[in-house]
PDB file of C-alpha atoms in Angstrom:
ATOM      1  CA  SER A   1       0.000   0.000   0.000  1.00  0.00           C
ATOM      2  CA  TYR A   2       1.103   3.587  -0.445  1.00  0.00           C
ATOM      3  CA  PHE A   3       0.040   7.118   0.196  1.00  0.00           C
ATOM      4  CA  GLY A   4       0.944  10.406  -1.350  1.00  0.00           C
ATOM      5  CA  CYS A   5       2.073  13.726  -0.004  1.00  0.00           C
ATOM      6  CA  ARG A   6       3.195  17.023  -1.365  1.00  0.00           C
ATOM      7  CA  GLN A   7       6.745  15.802  -1.966  1.00  0.00           C
ATOM      8  CA  SER A   8       6.839  12.042  -2.248  1.00  0.00           C
ATOM      9  CA  LEU A   9       5.463   8.618  -1.414  1.00  0.00           C
ATOM     10  CA  LEU A  10       6.162   5.752   0.985  1.00  0.00           C
ATOM     11  CA  THR A  11       5.320   2.145   0.263  1.00  0.00           C
ATOM     12  CA  VAL A  12       4.885  -0.752   2.695  1.00  0.00           C
ATOM     13  CA  THR A  13       5.140  -4.489   2.201  1.00  0.00           C
ATOM     14  CA  GLY A  14       4.215  -6.954   4.926  1.00  0.00           C
ATOM     15  CA  GLY A  15       1.240  -7.009   7.233  1.00  0.00           C
ATOM     16  CA  GLN A  16      -2.277  -5.987   6.281  1.00  0.00           C
ATOM     17  CA  GLU A  17      -3.343  -2.390   5.941  1.00  0.00           C
ATOM     18  CA  GLY A  18      -6.158  -1.506   8.301  1.00  0.00           C
ATOM     19  CA  ARG A  19      -5.407  -4.423  10.600  1.00  0.00           C
ATOM     20  CA  ASP A  20      -1.657  -4.115  11.283  1.00  0.00           C
ATOM     21  CA  TYR A  21      -0.941  -0.580  10.120  1.00  0.00           C
ATOM     22  CA  LYS A  22      -2.625   2.412   8.595  1.00  0.00           C
ATOM     23  CA  PHE A  23      -1.821   5.792   7.106  1.00  0.00           C
ATOM     24  CA  GLU A  24      -3.313   8.641   9.095  1.00  0.00           C
ATOM     25  CA  ASP A  25      -2.573  12.380   9.038  1.00  0.00           C
ATOM     26  CA  ASP A  26       0.704  11.911   7.150  1.00  0.00           C
ATOM     27  CA  VAL A  27       1.827   9.205   9.588  1.00  0.00           C
ATOM     28  CA  LEU A  28       2.415   5.516   8.943  1.00  0.00           C
ATOM     29  CA  ARG A  29       1.189   3.956  12.196  1.00  0.00           C
ATOM     30  CA  ILE A  30       2.209   0.375  12.937  1.00  0.00           C
ATOM     31  CA  TYR A  31      -0.025  -1.231  15.561  1.00  0.00           C
ATOM     32  CA  ASN A  32       0.732  -4.948  15.416  1.00  0.00           C
ATOM     33  CA  GLY A  33       3.889  -7.008  15.554  1.00  0.00           C
ATOM     34  CA  GLY A  34       5.368  -8.568  12.438  1.00  0.00           C
ATOM     35  CA  ALA A  35       7.815  -7.849   9.627  1.00  0.00           C
ATOM     36  CA  TYR A  36       7.461  -4.743   7.467  1.00  0.00           C
ATOM     37  CA  VAL A  37       9.539  -3.201   4.687  1.00  0.00           C
ATOM     38  CA  VAL A  38       9.255   0.541   4.040  1.00  0.00           C
ATOM     39  CA  SER A  39      10.705   2.106   0.911  1.00  0.00           C
ATOM     40  CA  MET A  40      10.125   5.041  -1.408  1.00  0.00           C
ATOM     41  CA  ALA A  41       7.507   4.657  -4.145  1.00  0.00           C
ATOM     42  CA  ASN A  42       7.447   5.938  -7.717  1.00  0.00           C
ATOM     43  CA  ASN A  43      11.091   7.050  -7.667  1.00  0.00           C
ATOM     44  CA  ALA A  44      10.325   9.616  -4.947  1.00  0.00           C
ATOM     45  CA  VAL A  45      13.380  11.428  -3.579  1.00  0.00           C
ATOM     46  CA  ALA A  46      12.093  12.492  -0.127  1.00  0.00           C
ATOM     47  CA  THR A  47       8.959  12.675   1.968  1.00  0.00           C
ATOM     48  CA  GLN A  48       7.685  14.628   4.962  1.00  0.00           C
ATOM     49  CA  GLU A  49       5.646  11.678   6.236  1.00  0.00           C
ATOM     50  CA  ARG A  50       6.788   9.912   9.364  1.00  0.00           C
ATOM     51  CA  ILE A  51       6.570   6.502  11.019  1.00  0.00           C
ATOM     52  CA  SER A  52       5.141   5.674  14.449  1.00  0.00           C
ATOM     53  CA  ILE A  53       5.395   2.245  16.095  1.00  0.00           C
ATOM     54  CA  LYS A  54       3.223   1.390  19.082  1.00  0.00           C
ATOM     55  CA  ALA A  55       2.792  -2.367  19.003  1.00  0.00           C
ATOM     56  CA  LYS A  56       2.094  -4.981  21.658  1.00  0.00           C
ATOM     57  CA  GLU A  57       4.382  -7.492  19.947  1.00  0.00           C
ATOM     58  CA  ALA A  58       7.887  -7.370  18.477  1.00  0.00           C
ATOM     59  CA  VAL A  59       8.308  -5.511  15.193  1.00  0.00           C
ATOM     60  CA  GLU A  60      10.913  -6.070  12.481  1.00  0.00           C
ATOM     61  CA  LEU A  61      11.097  -2.930  10.354  1.00  0.00           C
ATOM     62  CA  THR A  62      13.309  -2.751   7.281  1.00  0.00           C
ATOM     63  CA  LEU A  63      14.130   0.689   5.890  1.00  0.00           C
ATOM     64  CA  GLU A  64      15.220   0.442   2.262  1.00  0.00           C
ATOM     65  CA  ASN A  65      16.604   3.665   0.750  1.00  0.00           C
ATOM     66  CA  VAL A  66      14.159   5.803   2.734  1.00  0.00           C
ATOM     67  CA  ASN A  67      14.556   9.588   2.961  1.00  0.00           C
ATOM     68  CA  ILE A  68      12.241  11.283   5.476  1.00  0.00           C
ATOM     69  CA  ASN A  69      12.734  14.992   6.104  1.00  0.00           C
ATOM     70  CA  CYS A  70      10.583  16.617   8.798  1.00  0.00           C
ATOM     71  CA  SER A  71      13.045  19.447   9.450  1.00  0.00           C
ATOM     72  CA  GLU A  72      10.353  22.019   8.700  1.00  0.00           C
ATOM     73  CA  LYS A  73       7.890  20.341  11.084  1.00  0.00           C
ATOM     74  CA  ASP A  74       8.083  19.675  14.826  1.00  0.00           C
ATOM     75  CA  PHE A  75       7.985  15.911  14.426  1.00  0.00           C
ATOM     76  CA  ALA A  76      10.331  12.959  14.766  1.00  0.00           C
ATOM     77  CA  GLU A  77      10.684  10.921  11.593  1.00  0.00           C
ATOM     78  CA  LEU A  78      10.530   7.619  13.464  1.00  0.00           C
ATOM     79  CA  GLU A  79       8.889   7.256  16.876  1.00  0.00           C
ATOM     80  CA  ILE A  80       8.965   4.068  18.948  1.00  0.00           C
ATOM     81  CA  ASN A  81       6.453   4.229  21.762  1.00  0.00           C
ATOM     82  CA  SER A  82       6.278   0.847  23.495  1.00  0.00           C
ATOM     83  CA  PRO A  83       8.595  -1.530  25.388  1.00  0.00           C
ATOM     84  CA  GLU A  84       8.282  -4.316  22.805  1.00  0.00           C
ATOM     85  CA  LYS A  85      11.458  -5.007  20.845  1.00  0.00           C
ATOM     86  CA  VAL A  86      11.803  -3.184  17.528  1.00  0.00           C
ATOM     87  CA  THR A  87      14.518  -4.454  15.184  1.00  0.00           C
ATOM     88  CA  LEU A  88      15.488  -1.907  12.541  1.00  0.00           C
ATOM     89  CA  GLU A  89      17.140  -3.545   9.520  1.00  0.00           C
ATOM     90  CA  LEU A  90      18.975  -1.174   7.183  1.00  0.00           C
ATOM     91  CA  LYS A  91      19.142  -1.692   3.416  1.00  0.00           C
ATOM     92  CA  GLY A  92      20.757   0.835   1.116  1.00  0.00           C
ATOM     93  CA  LYS A  93      21.171   4.423   2.305  1.00  0.00           C
ATOM     94  CA  ASN A  94      18.534   5.869   4.622  1.00  0.00           C
ATOM     95  CA  SER A  95      18.167   9.403   5.964  1.00  0.00           C
ATOM     96  CA  LEU A  96      15.982  10.710   8.803  1.00  0.00           C
ATOM     97  CA  ASN A  97      15.886  14.447   9.588  1.00  0.00           C
ATOM     98  CA  SER A  98      13.622  15.629  12.400  1.00  0.00           C
ATOM     99  CA  GLY A  99      12.110  18.956  13.372  1.00  0.00           C
ATOM    100  CA  SER A 100      12.703  21.064  16.478  1.00  0.00           C
ATOM    101  CA  ASP A 101      12.367  19.507  19.940  1.00  0.00           C
ATOM    102  CA  CYS A 102      12.433  15.984  18.490  1.00  0.00           C
ATOM    103  CA  ALA A 103      14.945  13.191  18.211  1.00  0.00           C
ATOM    104  CA  GLY A 104      15.746  11.747  14.813  1.00  0.00           C
ATOM    105  CA  ILE A 105      14.555   8.415  16.189  1.00  0.00           C
ATOM    106  CA  GLU A 106      12.418   9.250  19.213  1.00  0.00           C
ATOM    107  CA  LEU A 107      12.260   6.604  21.953  1.00  0.00           C
ATOM    108  CA  LYS A 108       9.478   6.652  24.564  1.00  0.00           C
ATOM    109  CA  ASN A 109       8.035   4.492  27.335  1.00  0.00           C
ATOM    110  CA  ASN A 110      10.941   2.062  27.836  1.00  0.00           C
ATOM    111  CA  ALA A 111      11.480   1.537  24.108  1.00  0.00           C
ATOM    112  CA  ASN A 112      13.801  -1.299  23.083  1.00  0.00           C
ATOM    113  CA  LEU A 113      15.499  -0.649  19.726  1.00  0.00           C
ATOM    114  CA  VAL A 114      18.009  -2.867  17.909  1.00  0.00           C
ATOM    115  CA  ILE A 115      19.653  -1.485  14.753  1.00  0.00           C
ATOM    116  CA  THR A 116      21.399  -3.913  12.434  1.00  0.00           C
ATOM    117  CA  SER A 117      22.124  -4.666   8.787  1.00  0.00           C
ATOM    118  CA  SER A 118      22.986  -7.865   6.967  1.00  0.00           C
ATOM    119  CA  SER A 119      24.008  -5.929   3.862  1.00  0.00           C
ATOM    120  CA  GLY A 120      26.068  -2.958   5.071  1.00  0.00           C
ATOM    121  CA  GLY A 121      23.092  -0.597   5.016  1.00  0.00           C
ATOM    122  CA  GLN A 122      23.436   2.974   6.231  1.00  0.00           C
ATOM    123  CA  LEU A 123      21.372   5.310   8.405  1.00  0.00           C
ATOM    124  CA  ASP A 124      21.992   9.045   8.757  1.00  0.00           C
ATOM    125  CA  THR A 125      19.805  10.565  11.452  1.00  0.00           C
ATOM    126  CA  HIS A 126      19.787  14.236  12.440  1.00  0.00           C
ATOM    127  CA  SER A 127      17.803  15.810  15.222  1.00  0.00           C
ATOM    128  CA  GLY A 128      16.182  19.185  15.196  1.00  0.00           C
ATOM    129  CA  TYR A 129      17.002  21.844  17.780  1.00  0.00           C
ATOM    130  CA  ILE A 130      17.659  20.379  21.310  1.00  0.00           C
ATOM    131  CA  GLY A 131      16.841  16.781  20.299  1.00  0.00           C
ATOM    132  CA  ALA A 132      19.030  13.658  20.253  1.00  0.00           C
ATOM    133  CA  GLY A 133      20.000  11.898  17.042  1.00  0.00           C
ATOM    134  CA  ILE A 134      18.650   8.669  18.532  1.00  0.00           C
ATOM    135  CA  GLY A 135      17.012   8.668  21.960  1.00  0.00           C
ATOM    136  CA  GLY A 136      15.098  11.509  23.524  1.00  0.00           C
ATOM    137  CA  ILE A 137      13.464  11.834  26.916  1.00  0.00           C
ATOM    138  CA  ASN A 138      14.597   9.354  29.549  1.00  0.00           C
ATOM    139  CA  ASN A 139      13.152   9.621  33.048  1.00  0.00           C
ATOM    140  CA  THR A 140      15.719   7.646  35.050  1.00  0.00           C
ATOM    141  CA  GLU A 141      14.641   9.039  38.414  1.00  0.00           C
ATOM    142  CA  GLY A 142      10.906   8.455  38.120  1.00  0.00           C
ATOM    143  CA  ALA A 143       9.112   5.643  39.883  1.00  0.00           C
ATOM    144  CA  GLY A 144       6.645   3.089  38.594  1.00  0.00           C
ATOM    145  CA  SER A 145       4.893   4.096  35.396  1.00  0.00           C
ATOM    146  CA  LYS A 146       6.761   7.414  35.346  1.00  0.00           C
ATOM    147  CA  ARG A 147      10.133   5.706  35.015  1.00  0.00           C
ATOM    148  CA  SER A 148      11.315   5.342  31.425  1.00  0.00           C
ATOM    149  CA  VAL A 149      14.746   4.002  30.526  1.00  0.00           C
ATOM    150  CA  ASN A 150      14.978   3.427  26.793  1.00  0.00           C
ATOM    151  CA  LYS A 151      17.451   0.955  25.318  1.00  0.00           C
ATOM    152  CA  VAL A 152      19.438   1.035  22.070  1.00  0.00           C
ATOM    153  CA  VAL A 153      21.564  -1.793  20.651  1.00  0.00           C
ATOM    154  CA  ILE A 154      23.790  -1.199  17.622  1.00  0.00           C
ATOM    155  CA  ALA A 155      24.552  -4.607  16.124  1.00  0.00           C
ATOM    156  CA  GLY A 156      25.403  -3.774  12.505  1.00  0.00           C
ATOM    157  CA  GLY A 157      25.212  -1.300   9.676  1.00  0.00           C
ATOM    158  CA  ILE A 158      26.670   2.177   9.305  1.00  0.00           C
ATOM    159  CA  ILE A 159      24.984   4.669  11.617  1.00  0.00           C
ATOM    160  CA  ASN A 160      25.686   8.396  11.689  1.00  0.00           C
ATOM    161  CA  ALA A 161      23.663   9.918  14.538  1.00  0.00           C
ATOM    162  CA  THR A 162      23.838  13.675  15.131  1.00  0.00           C
ATOM    163  CA  GLY A 163      22.029  15.593  17.840  1.00  0.00           C
ATOM    164  CA  GLY A 164      20.674  19.121  17.638  1.00  0.00           C
ATOM    165  CA  SER A 165      21.947  21.897  19.899  1.00  0.00           C
ATOM    166  CA  GLY A 166      21.979  20.409  23.409  1.00  0.00           C
ATOM    167  CA  GLY A 167      21.185  16.881  22.198  1.00  0.00           C
ATOM    168  CA  ALA A 168      23.391  13.787  22.237  1.00  0.00           C
ATOM    169  CA  GLY A 169      24.195  11.767  19.146  1.00  0.00           C
ATOM    170  CA  ILE A 170      22.706   8.762  20.950  1.00  0.00           C
ATOM    171  CA  GLY A 171      21.137   9.393  24.339  1.00  0.00           C
ATOM    172  CA  GLY A 172      19.360  12.328  25.901  1.00  0.00           C
ATOM    173  CA  SER A 173      17.803  15.436  24.502  1.00  0.00           C
ATOM    174  CA  ILE A 174      18.606  18.716  26.248  1.00  0.00           C
ATOM    175  CA  GLY A 175      18.283  18.376  30.032  1.00  0.00           C
ATOM    176  CA  CYS A 176      17.768  14.604  29.805  1.00  0.00           C
ATOM    177  CA  ASP A 177      19.873  11.628  30.837  1.00  0.00           C
ATOM    178  CA  GLY A 178      21.015   9.210  28.188  1.00  0.00           C
ATOM    179  CA  CYS A 179      19.418   5.874  27.371  1.00  0.00           C
ATOM    180  CA  ASP A 180      21.091   2.485  27.878  1.00  0.00           C
ATOM    181  CA  VAL A 181      23.391   1.918  24.894  1.00  0.00           C
ATOM    182  CA  THR A 182      25.049  -1.316  23.765  1.00  0.00           C
ATOM    183  CA  VAL A 183      27.291  -1.603  20.696  1.00  0.00           C
ATOM    184  CA  THR A 184      28.201  -5.093  19.507  1.00  0.00           C
ATOM    185  CA  GLY A 185      29.018  -4.429  15.837  1.00  0.00           C
ATOM    186  CA  GLY A 186      28.731  -2.114  12.883  1.00  0.00           C
ATOM    187  CA  ILE A 187      30.136   1.384  12.434  1.00  0.00           C
ATOM    188  CA  LEU A 188      28.753   4.125  14.660  1.00  0.00           C
ATOM    189  CA  ASN A 189      29.536   7.822  14.462  1.00  0.00           C
ATOM    190  CA  ALA A 190      27.698   9.694  17.235  1.00  0.00           C
ATOM    191  CA  THR A 191      27.972  13.469  17.511  1.00  0.00           C
ATOM    192  CA  GLY A 192      26.477  15.570  20.291  1.00  0.00           C
ATOM    193  CA  LYS A 193      25.986  19.303  19.909  1.00  0.00           C
ATOM    194  CA  GLY A 194      25.904  22.294  22.253  1.00  0.00           C
ATOM    195  CA  GLY A 195      27.157  20.712  25.486  1.00  0.00           C
ATOM    196  CA  ALA A 196      25.796  17.204  24.900  1.00  0.00           C
ATOM    197  CA  ALA A 197      27.772  13.963  24.856  1.00  0.00           C
ATOM    198  CA  GLY A 198      28.375  11.979  21.688  1.00  0.00           C
ATOM    199  CA  ILE A 199      26.894   8.957  23.475  1.00  0.00           C
ATOM    200  CA  GLY A 200      25.167   9.656  26.790  1.00  0.00           C
ATOM    201  CA  GLY A 201      23.553  12.680  28.355  1.00  0.00           C
ATOM    202  CA  GLY A 202      22.187  15.758  26.699  1.00  0.00           C
ATOM    203  CA  LEU A 203      23.222  19.185  27.959  1.00  0.00           C
ATOM    204  CA  GLY A 204      22.782  18.904  31.746  1.00  0.00           C
ATOM    205  CA  GLY A 205      22.152  15.147  31.580  1.00  0.00           C
ATOM    206  CA  ASN A 206      24.029  12.098  32.829  1.00  0.00           C
ATOM    207  CA  GLY A 207      25.200   9.167  30.730  1.00  0.00           C
ATOM    208  CA  SER A 208      25.318   5.654  32.174  1.00  0.00           C
ATOM    209  CA  ASN A 209      24.911   1.975  31.305  1.00  0.00           C
ATOM    210  CA  ILE A 210      26.945   2.182  28.102  1.00  0.00           C
ATOM    211  CA  THR A 211      28.620  -1.012  26.863  1.00  0.00           C
ATOM    212  CA  ILE A 212      30.824  -1.474  23.800  1.00  0.00           C
ATOM    213  CA  SER A 213      32.016  -4.985  22.936  1.00  0.00           C
ATOM    214  CA  GLY A 214      32.525  -4.750  19.180  1.00  0.00           C
ATOM    215  CA  GLY A 215      32.263  -2.631  16.077  1.00  0.00           C
ATOM    216  CA  LYS A 216      33.893   0.704  15.312  1.00  0.00           C
ATOM    217  CA  VAL A 217      32.693   3.649  17.394  1.00  0.00           C
ATOM    218  CA  GLY A 218      33.451   7.342  17.054  1.00  0.00           C
ATOM    219  CA  ALA A 219      31.874   9.583  19.713  1.00  0.00           C
ATOM    220  CA  THR A 220      32.349  13.340  19.639  1.00  0.00           C
ATOM    221  CA  ASN A 221      30.839  15.798  22.051  1.00  0.00           C
ATOM    222  CA  GLY A 222      29.376  19.226  21.520  1.00  0.00           C
ATOM    223  CA  LEU A 223      31.318  21.975  23.322  1.00  0.00           C
ATOM    224  CA  ASN A 224      31.673  20.905  27.005  1.00  0.00           C
ATOM    225  CA  GLY A 225      30.313  17.354  27.108  1.00  0.00           C
ATOM    226  CA  ALA A 226      32.121  14.032  27.226  1.00  0.00           C
ATOM    227  CA  GLY A 227      32.668  11.935  24.134  1.00  0.00           C
ATOM    228  CA  ILE A 228      31.003   9.040  25.978  1.00  0.00           C
ATOM    229  CA  GLY A 229      29.253   9.780  29.270  1.00  0.00           C
ATOM    230  CA  GLY A 230      27.787  12.975  30.666  1.00  0.00           C
ATOM    231  CA  GLY A 231      26.799  16.165  28.962  1.00  0.00           C
ATOM    232  CA  GLN A 232      27.938  19.502  30.351  1.00  0.00           C
ATOM    233  CA  HIS A 233      27.235  19.465  34.135  1.00  0.00           C
ATOM    234  CA  GLY A 234      26.461  15.747  33.806  1.00  0.00           C
ATOM    235  CA  SER A 235      28.261  12.655  35.063  1.00  0.00           C
ATOM    236  CA  GLY A 236      29.253   9.448  33.313  1.00  0.00           C
ATOM    237  CA  SER A 237      29.064   6.065  35.038  1.00  0.00           C
ATOM    238  CA  ASN A 238      28.750   2.322  34.438  1.00  0.00           C
ATOM    239  CA  ILE A 239      30.636   2.489  31.141  1.00  0.00           C
ATOM    240  CA  THR A 240      32.337  -0.689  29.916  1.00  0.00           C
ATOM    241  CA  ILE A 241      34.491  -1.122  26.813  1.00  0.00           C
ATOM    242  CA  SER A 242      35.604  -4.723  26.258  1.00  0.00           C
ATOM    243  CA  GLY A 243      36.157  -4.832  22.506  1.00  0.00           C
ATOM    244  CA  GLY A 244      35.878  -3.053  19.207  1.00  0.00           C
ATOM    245  CA  GLU A 245      37.636   0.116  18.096  1.00  0.00           C
ATOM    246  CA  VAL A 246      36.658   3.243  20.022  1.00  0.00           C
ATOM    247  CA  SER A 247      37.511   6.912  19.585  1.00  0.00           C
ATOM    248  CA  ALA A 248      35.951   9.224  22.187  1.00  0.00           C
ATOM    249  CA  ILE A 249      36.670  12.958  22.056  1.00  0.00           C
ATOM    250  CA  GLY A 250      35.503  15.217  24.865  1.00  0.00           C
ATOM    251  CA  GLY A 251      35.190  18.983  24.754  1.00  0.00           C
ATOM    252  CA  ASP A 252      36.757  21.660  26.917  1.00  0.00           C
ATOM    253  CA  TRP A 253      37.165  20.554  30.558  1.00  0.00           C
ATOM    254  CA  SER A 254      35.425  17.290  29.730  1.00  0.00           C
ATOM    255  CA  ALA A 255      36.487  13.661  29.616  1.00  0.00           C
ATOM    256  CA  GLY A 256      36.751  11.573  26.501  1.00  0.00           C
ATOM    257  CA  ILE A 257      35.000   8.879  28.555  1.00  0.00           C
ATOM    258  CA  GLY A 258      33.348   9.960  31.805  1.00  0.00           C
ATOM    259  CA  GLY A 259      31.893  13.244  32.969  1.00  0.00           C
ATOM    260  CA  GLY A 260      31.206  16.459  31.138  1.00  0.00           C
ATOM    261  CA  GLN A 261      32.368  19.842  32.389  1.00  0.00           C
ATOM    262  CA  ARG A 262      31.717  19.994  36.168  1.00  0.00           C
ATOM    263  CA  GLY A 263      30.556  16.388  36.099  1.00  0.00           C
ATOM    264  CA  SER A 264      32.182  13.261  37.513  1.00  0.00           C
ATOM    265  CA  GLY A 265      33.122   9.877  36.115  1.00  0.00           C
ATOM    266  CA  SER A 266      32.798   6.560  37.952  1.00  0.00           C
ATOM    267  CA  HIS A 267      32.638   2.794  37.403  1.00  0.00           C
ATOM    268  CA  ILE A 268      34.411   2.952  34.034  1.00  0.00           C
ATOM    269  CA  THR A 269      36.043  -0.257  32.781  1.00  0.00           C
ATOM    270  CA  ILE A 270      38.257  -0.462  29.707  1.00  0.00           C
TER     271      ILE A 270
END
């Protein structure tokens, strides 16, 4: 099935329209678990439509040469809003550009995202102002239903994740702690902007529970954040690097791995 917009088209294979997914208000909404492939239709170059996943079962979503650009709208291109596992398979070159206050891939409500590729696929994701490239709002101090710790696993593919001003490449948006991040393979380039960590906390946020066991990782901060760990005024903790190739560059008065400016670093194992 497909739907049109002012700039381009998306097409979906897998599942049944109306039962498992539907197009509504320029959003492809996936409601049920299963395997789906999303690509561009009719030789379209880009679209302003977006994708939202809120399923009660695991979802396997393949992006195949998809270019979604919501930079002129205050939306995330891909939103994952449930704790069920979402596996994102990359084919070809994919680009996601979000609007202000949104992550490129927005994670909510204890989201569990795995990004991989069996074919060397690529994903370039850019956040709008103050958002994370991948991640968003993590409430690590809340209790019960208010607590939300999102999880990201990078297992394969080429991922270039760039935050907006104050947002981490992977982790927290401005003022937010980072999500749990595990890298087991692939090539990851994570860039934070405006006081945010490359991987970890946004500006003013902490970064913890970060594990790298494989792959090639480059993490660069924005201004006064750590490469991996806390944003400016944020701390970095529970960071373990046991394999892979890692380059972590911190900003002024910040650690490559650990705390941002005026933050601390603890429980770091390399």
